Amino acid sequence: MYRYFFILLFIIYVNSFSQIKPDAFFELQNGDLIFQESCDNGMGEAIKQVTQGIDGYNFTHVGMVWINPYSHEVFVIEATHPKVRVTALKDYLVPEEKINCPPRSVVGRLKETYQPIIPQAIQEALQLVGKEYDDAFDLSNDQYYCSELIYKVLYCANNHIAVFPLNKMTFKSSKNGEFNSFWISHFKNLGIPVPEGEWGINPGAMSQSDVLNIVYFYQ
């Protein structure tokens, strides 16, 4: 009787252990990039229509992990509206305003070659906290959109040598080759032409770069 009781307990233990999410075993590192695909409309949906990431994801955002050396708390440095900020990991993964439809998050880790520049890149990023978000997607101003922030801090930390390649931006739908109405309205409100063909970088292209490995998918 006792034998079967302990066998039953063992089976329950194994089953319960198998249900533990992999999050319990995965550890983020300084400099990890967390790519996100939003499920909202507006700019997020417009970005999805003109970019593509790994494994069929259409990433709309990316931030860099920073682990506070004193408290060991995990944060994400991100360029988002209205300014560059430092966000607690839990709030980055599940923003309060998106609690009913949180973004899908994927972690990319720079390859060993670039690990030594991460501390400097993080310092560069922290110095940009408070800078305004770059709605114009213009690399030449002192404002930053999400992937631009990552590109520039790594560029500076790597002796002004690009880690991620720039791409010519497009704001045309991959389905019909026409400008999305959101982008037409967006740039009209800014009083500038659509920067079609200008140099830039987006989270999707960044996620496909061979300078990093995709190491984790949040469920």
C-alpha positions as a Markdown table, in Angstrom:
| # | Residue | x | y | z |
|---|---|---|---|---|
| 1 | Met | 0.0 | 0.0 | 0.0 |
| 2 | Tyr | 2.8 | 2.5 | 1.0 |
| 3 | Arg | 4.7 | 1.5 | -2.0 |
| 4 | Tyr | 1.9 | 2.5 | -4.4 |
| 5 | Phe | 1.4 | 5.7 | -2.3 |
| 6 | Phe | 5.0 | 6.8 | -2.8 |
| 7 | Ile | 4.9 | 5.9 | -6.5 |
| 8 | Leu | 1.8 | 8.1 | -6.8 |
| 9 | Leu | 3.5 | 11.0 | -5.0 |
| 10 | Phe | 6.5 | 10.6 | -7.3 |
| 11 | Ile | 4.3 | 10.7 | -10.5 |
| 12 | Ile | 2.6 | 13.9 | -9.2 |
| 13 | Tyr | 6.0 | 15.4 | -8.4 |
| 14 | Val | 7.3 | 14.7 | -11.9 |
| 15 | Asn | 4.2 | 16.0 | -13.6 |
| 16 | Ser | 4.2 | 19.2 | -11.5 |
| 17 | Phe | 7.9 | 19.7 | -12.2 |
| 18 | Ser | 7.3 | 19.4 | -16.0 |
| 19 | Gln | 4.6 | 22.1 | -15.8 |
| 20 | Ile | 7.1 | 24.7 | -14.5 |
| 21 | Lys | 7.6 | 27.2 | -17.2 |
| 22 | Pro | 11.1 | 27.4 | -18.7 |
| 23 | Asp | 11.2 | 31.0 | -17.4 |
| 24 | Ala | 12.3 | 29.5 | -14.1 |
| 25 | Phe | 15.5 | 28.3 | -15.7 |
| 26 | Phe | 16.3 | 31.0 | -18.2 |
| 27 | Glu | 18.4 | 33.9 | -17.1 |
| 28 | Leu | 18.7 | 37.2 | -18.9 |
| 29 | Gln | 22.1 | 38.7 | -19.3 |
| 30 | Asn | 23.2 | 42.3 | -19.6 |
| 31 | Gly | 22.9 | 43.5 | -23.2 |
| 32 | Asp | 20.3 | 40.9 | -24.2 |
| 33 | Leu | 17.8 | 42.4 | -26.7 |
| 34 | Ile | 14.1 | 41.7 | -26.1 |
| 35 | Phe | 12.1 | 41.9 | -29.4 |
| 36 | Gln | 8.4 | 42.4 | -29.2 |
| 37 | Glu | 5.4 | 41.9 | -31.5 |
| 38 | Ser | 2.5 | 44.0 | -30.3 |
| 39 | Cys | -1.1 | 43.0 | -30.9 |
| 40 | Asp | -2.5 | 46.6 | -30.9 |
| 41 | Asn | -3.5 | 48.8 | -33.8 |
| 42 | Gly | -2.0 | 52.1 | -34.8 |
| 43 | Met | 1.8 | 52.3 | -35.2 |
| 44 | Gly | 2.3 | 48.8 | -34.1 |
| 45 | Glu | 0.1 | 47.4 | -36.8 |
| 46 | Ala | 1.6 | 49.7 | -39.4 |
| 47 | Ile | 5.1 | 48.5 | -38.5 |
| 48 | Lys | 4.0 | 44.9 | -38.9 |
| 49 | Gln | 2.9 | 45.5 | -42.5 |
| 50 | Val | 6.3 | 46.8 | -43.6 |
| 51 | Thr | 8.8 | 44.7 | -41.6 |
| 52 | Gln | 9.5 | 41.0 | -40.9 |
| 53 | Gly | 11.5 | 39.2 | -38.3 |
| 54 | Ile | 12.6 | 35.7 | -37.5 |
| 55 | Asp | 10.3 | 32.7 | -37.5 |
| 56 | Gly | 7.4 | 34.7 | -39.0 |
| 57 | Tyr | 7.3 | 37.3 | -36.2 |
| 58 | Asn | 6.6 | 40.9 | -37.2 |
| 59 | Phe | 8.4 | 42.7 | -34.4 |
| 60 | Thr | 7.3 | 46.2 | -33.5 |
| 61 | His | 9.7 | 47.0 | -30.7 |
| 62 | Val | 13.1 | 46.2 | -29.1 |
| 63 | Gly | 14.9 | 47.1 | -25.9 |
| 64 | Met | 18.2 | 46.3 | -24.2 |
| 65 | Val | 18.4 | 44.4 | -20.9 |
| 66 | Trp | 20.2 | 46.1 | -18.0 |
| 67 | Ile | 20.7 | 44.4 | -14.7 |
| 68 | Asn | 21.2 | 46.8 | -11.8 |
| 69 | Pro | 24.6 | 45.8 | -10.3 |
| 70 | Tyr | 23.5 | 46.8 | -6.8 |
| 71 | Ser | 19.9 | 45.6 | -6.5 |
| 72 | His | 20.3 | 42.9 | -9.2 |
| 73 | Glu | 16.8 | 43.9 | -10.5 |
| 74 | Val | 16.3 | 43.4 | -14.2 |
| 75 | Phe | 15.3 | 46.4 | -16.4 |
| 76 | Val | 15.0 | 47.2 | -20.1 |
| 77 | Ile | 16.3 | 50.4 | -21.6 |
| 78 | Glu | 13.9 | 51.3 | -24.4 |
| 79 | Ala | 13.1 | 54.2 | -26.7 |
| 80 | Thr | 9.3 | 54.5 | -26.6 |
| 81 | His | 6.8 | 57.3 | -26.4 |
| 82 | Pro | 7.4 | 59.9 | -25.2 |
| 83 | Lys | 11.0 | 59.4 | -24.2 |
| 84 | Val | 13.9 | 56.9 | -23.8 |
| 85 | Arg | 13.4 | 55.3 | -20.4 |
| 86 | Val | 14.4 | 52.5 | -18.1 |
| 87 | Thr | 11.5 | 50.0 | -17.5 |
| 88 | Ala | 11.2 | 47.2 | -15.1 |
| 89 | Leu | 11.3 | 43.8 | -16.9 |
| 90 | Lys | 7.8 | 42.8 | -15.7 |
| 91 | Asp | 6.3 | 46.1 | -17.0 |
| 92 | Tyr | 8.2 | 45.7 | -20.3 |
| 93 | Leu | 6.9 | 42.2 | -20.9 |
| 94 | Val | 3.3 | 43.0 | -19.8 |
| 95 | Pro | 2.7 | 46.8 | -20.0 |
| 96 | Glu | -0.2 | 47.8 | -17.8 |
| 97 | Glu | -2.1 | 49.4 | -20.7 |
| 98 | Lys | -1.7 | 46.2 | -22.7 |
| 99 | Ile | -2.5 | 43.7 | -19.9 |
| 100 | Asn | -5.4 | 42.2 | -22.0 |
| 101 | Cys | -3.2 | 41.8 | -25.0 |
| 102 | Pro | 0.5 | 41.6 | -24.0 |
| 103 | Pro | 3.1 | 41.6 | -26.7 |
| 104 | Arg | 5.0 | 38.4 | -27.7 |
| 105 | Ser | 8.6 | 38.7 | -26.6 |
| 106 | Val | 11.7 | 37.0 | -27.9 |
| 107 | Val | 15.2 | 37.3 | -26.6 |
| 108 | Gly | 18.3 | 37.8 | -28.8 |
| 109 | Arg | 21.8 | 37.6 | -27.4 |
| 110 | Leu | 24.9 | 39.1 | -29.1 |
| 111 | Lys | 27.5 | 36.6 | -30.1 |
| 112 | Glu | 30.7 | 36.2 | -28.1 |
| 113 | Thr | 32.6 | 38.6 | -30.4 |
| 114 | Tyr | 30.4 | 41.5 | -29.2 |
| 115 | Gln | 30.0 | 40.6 | -25.5 |
| 116 | Pro | 33.0 | 42.8 | -24.4 |
| 117 | Ile | 31.3 | 46.0 | -25.7 |
| 118 | Ile | 28.1 | 45.5 | -23.8 |
| 119 | Pro | 29.1 | 47.3 | -20.6 |
| 120 | Gln | 30.0 | 50.4 | -22.6 |
| 121 | Ala | 26.8 | 50.1 | -24.7 |
| 122 | Ile | 24.7 | 50.0 | -21.5 |
| 123 | Gln | 26.4 | 53.1 | -20.2 |
| 124 | Glu | 25.8 | 54.9 | -23.6 |
| 125 | Ala | 22.1 | 53.9 | -23.4 |
| 126 | Leu | 21.7 | 55.1 | -19.8 |
| 127 | Gln | 23.1 | 58.5 | -20.8 |
| 128 | Leu | 20.3 | 58.8 | -23.4 |
| 129 | Val | 17.5 | 58.2 | -20.9 |
| 130 | Gly | 15.1 | 61.2 | -21.2 |
| 131 | Lys | 15.8 | 61.9 | -24.9 |
| 132 | Glu | 12.7 | 62.3 | -27.0 |
| 133 | Tyr | 11.2 | 59.5 | -29.1 |
| 134 | Asp | 12.0 | 59.9 | -32.8 |
| 135 | Asp | 8.7 | 59.9 | -34.6 |
| 136 | Ala | 10.5 | 61.0 | -37.8 |
| 137 | Phe | 12.7 | 57.9 | -37.9 |
| 138 | Asp | 15.6 | 60.3 | -38.7 |
| 139 | Leu | 19.1 | 59.0 | -37.8 |
| 140 | Ser | 20.6 | 62.5 | -37.9 |
| 141 | Asn | 18.6 | 64.2 | -35.1 |
| 142 | Asp | 19.1 | 63.8 | -31.3 |
| 143 | Gln | 15.9 | 61.7 | -30.9 |
| 144 | Tyr | 15.6 | 58.0 | -30.9 |
| 145 | Tyr | 13.3 | 55.2 | -32.0 |
| 146 | Cys | 13.6 | 51.8 | -30.5 |
| 147 | Ser | 16.0 | 50.0 | -32.9 |
| 148 | Glu | 17.9 | 53.3 | -33.6 |
| 149 | Leu | 18.8 | 53.5 | -29.9 |
| 150 | Ile | 20.2 | 49.9 | -29.9 |
| 151 | Tyr | 22.0 | 50.5 | -33.2 |
| 152 | Lys | 23.7 | 53.8 | -31.9 |
| 153 | Val | 24.8 | 52.6 | -28.5 |
| 154 | Leu | 26.4 | 49.5 | -29.9 |
| 155 | Tyr | 28.0 | 51.6 | -32.7 |
| 156 | Cys | 29.5 | 54.0 | -30.1 |
| 157 | Ala | 30.7 | 51.1 | -27.9 |
| 158 | Asn | 32.3 | 49.3 | -30.8 |
| 159 | Asn | 34.7 | 52.2 | -31.7 |
| 160 | His | 32.1 | 53.7 | -34.1 |
| 161 | Ile | 31.9 | 50.5 | -36.2 |
| 162 | Ala | 28.4 | 49.3 | -36.9 |
| 163 | Val | 27.3 | 46.1 | -35.2 |
| 164 | Phe | 24.0 | 45.9 | -37.0 |
| 165 | Pro | 23.8 | 46.9 | -40.7 |
| 166 | Leu | 21.5 | 49.7 | -41.7 |
| 167 | Asn | 18.7 | 49.1 | -44.3 |
| 168 | Lys | 16.8 | 51.3 | -46.7 |
| 169 | Met | 13.5 | 51.9 | -45.0 |
| 170 | Thr | 10.2 | 51.3 | -46.7 |
| 171 | Phe | 6.7 | 52.3 | -45.5 |
| 172 | Lys | 4.9 | 50.4 | -48.2 |
| 173 | Ser | 2.8 | 47.4 | -47.5 |
| 174 | Ser | 4.4 | 44.1 | -48.6 |
| 175 | Lys | 0.9 | 43.0 | -49.7 |
| 176 | Asn | 0.1 | 45.7 | -52.2 |
| 177 | Gly | 3.2 | 47.9 | -52.5 |
| 178 | Glu | 1.2 | 51.0 | -51.4 |
| 179 | Phe | 1.8 | 53.4 | -48.5 |
| 180 | Asn | -0.2 | 52.4 | -45.5 |
| 181 | Ser | -2.7 | 55.2 | -44.7 |
| 182 | Phe | -1.3 | 55.4 | -41.1 |
| 183 | Trp | 2.1 | 56.4 | -42.4 |
| 184 | Ile | 0.7 | 58.9 | -44.8 |
| 185 | Ser | -1.2 | 60.6 | -42.0 |
| 186 | His | 1.7 | 60.2 | -39.5 |
| 187 | Phe | 4.3 | 62.0 | -41.6 |
| 188 | Lys | 1.8 | 64.6 | -42.8 |
| 189 | Asn | 1.2 | 65.5 | -39.2 |
| 190 | Leu | 4.9 | 65.9 | -38.7 |
| 191 | Gly | 5.1 | 68.1 | -41.8 |
| 192 | Ile | 7.7 | 66.0 | -43.5 |
| 193 | Pro | 7.6 | 63.6 | -46.5 |
| 194 | Val | 7.5 | 59.9 | -46.0 |
| 195 | Pro | 11.2 | 58.9 | -45.6 |
| 196 | Glu | 10.9 | 56.1 | -48.1 |
| 197 | Gly | 14.3 | 54.7 | -49.1 |
| 198 | Glu | 16.2 | 56.6 | -46.3 |
| 199 | Trp | 18.7 | 54.6 | -44.2 |
| 200 | Gly | 17.4 | 53.2 | -40.9 |
| 201 | Ile | 16.9 | 50.0 | -39.0 |
| 202 | Asn | 13.9 | 48.1 | -37.7 |
| 203 | Pro | 13.5 | 45.4 | -35.0 |
| 204 | Gly | 12.6 | 42.8 | -37.6 |
| 205 | Ala | 15.8 | 43.2 | -39.6 |
| 206 | Met | 17.8 | 43.4 | -36.4 |
| 207 | Ser | 16.4 | 40.1 | -35.2 |
| 208 | Gln | 17.6 | 38.3 | -38.4 |
| 209 | Ser | 21.1 | 39.6 | -38.1 |
| 210 | Asp | 23.9 | 37.0 | -37.8 |
| 211 | Val | 25.6 | 39.0 | -35.0 |
| 212 | Leu | 23.1 | 37.5 | -32.5 |
| 213 | Asn | 21.5 | 34.3 | -31.5 |
| 214 | Ile | 17.9 | 33.9 | -30.6 |
| 215 | Val | 18.0 | 32.3 | -27.2 |
| 216 | Tyr | 14.5 | 32.4 | -25.7 |
| 217 | Phe | 10.8 | 32.8 | -26.5 |
| 218 | Tyr | 8.6 | 34.1 | -23.8 |
| 219 | Gln | 5.2 | 32.2 | -23.7 |
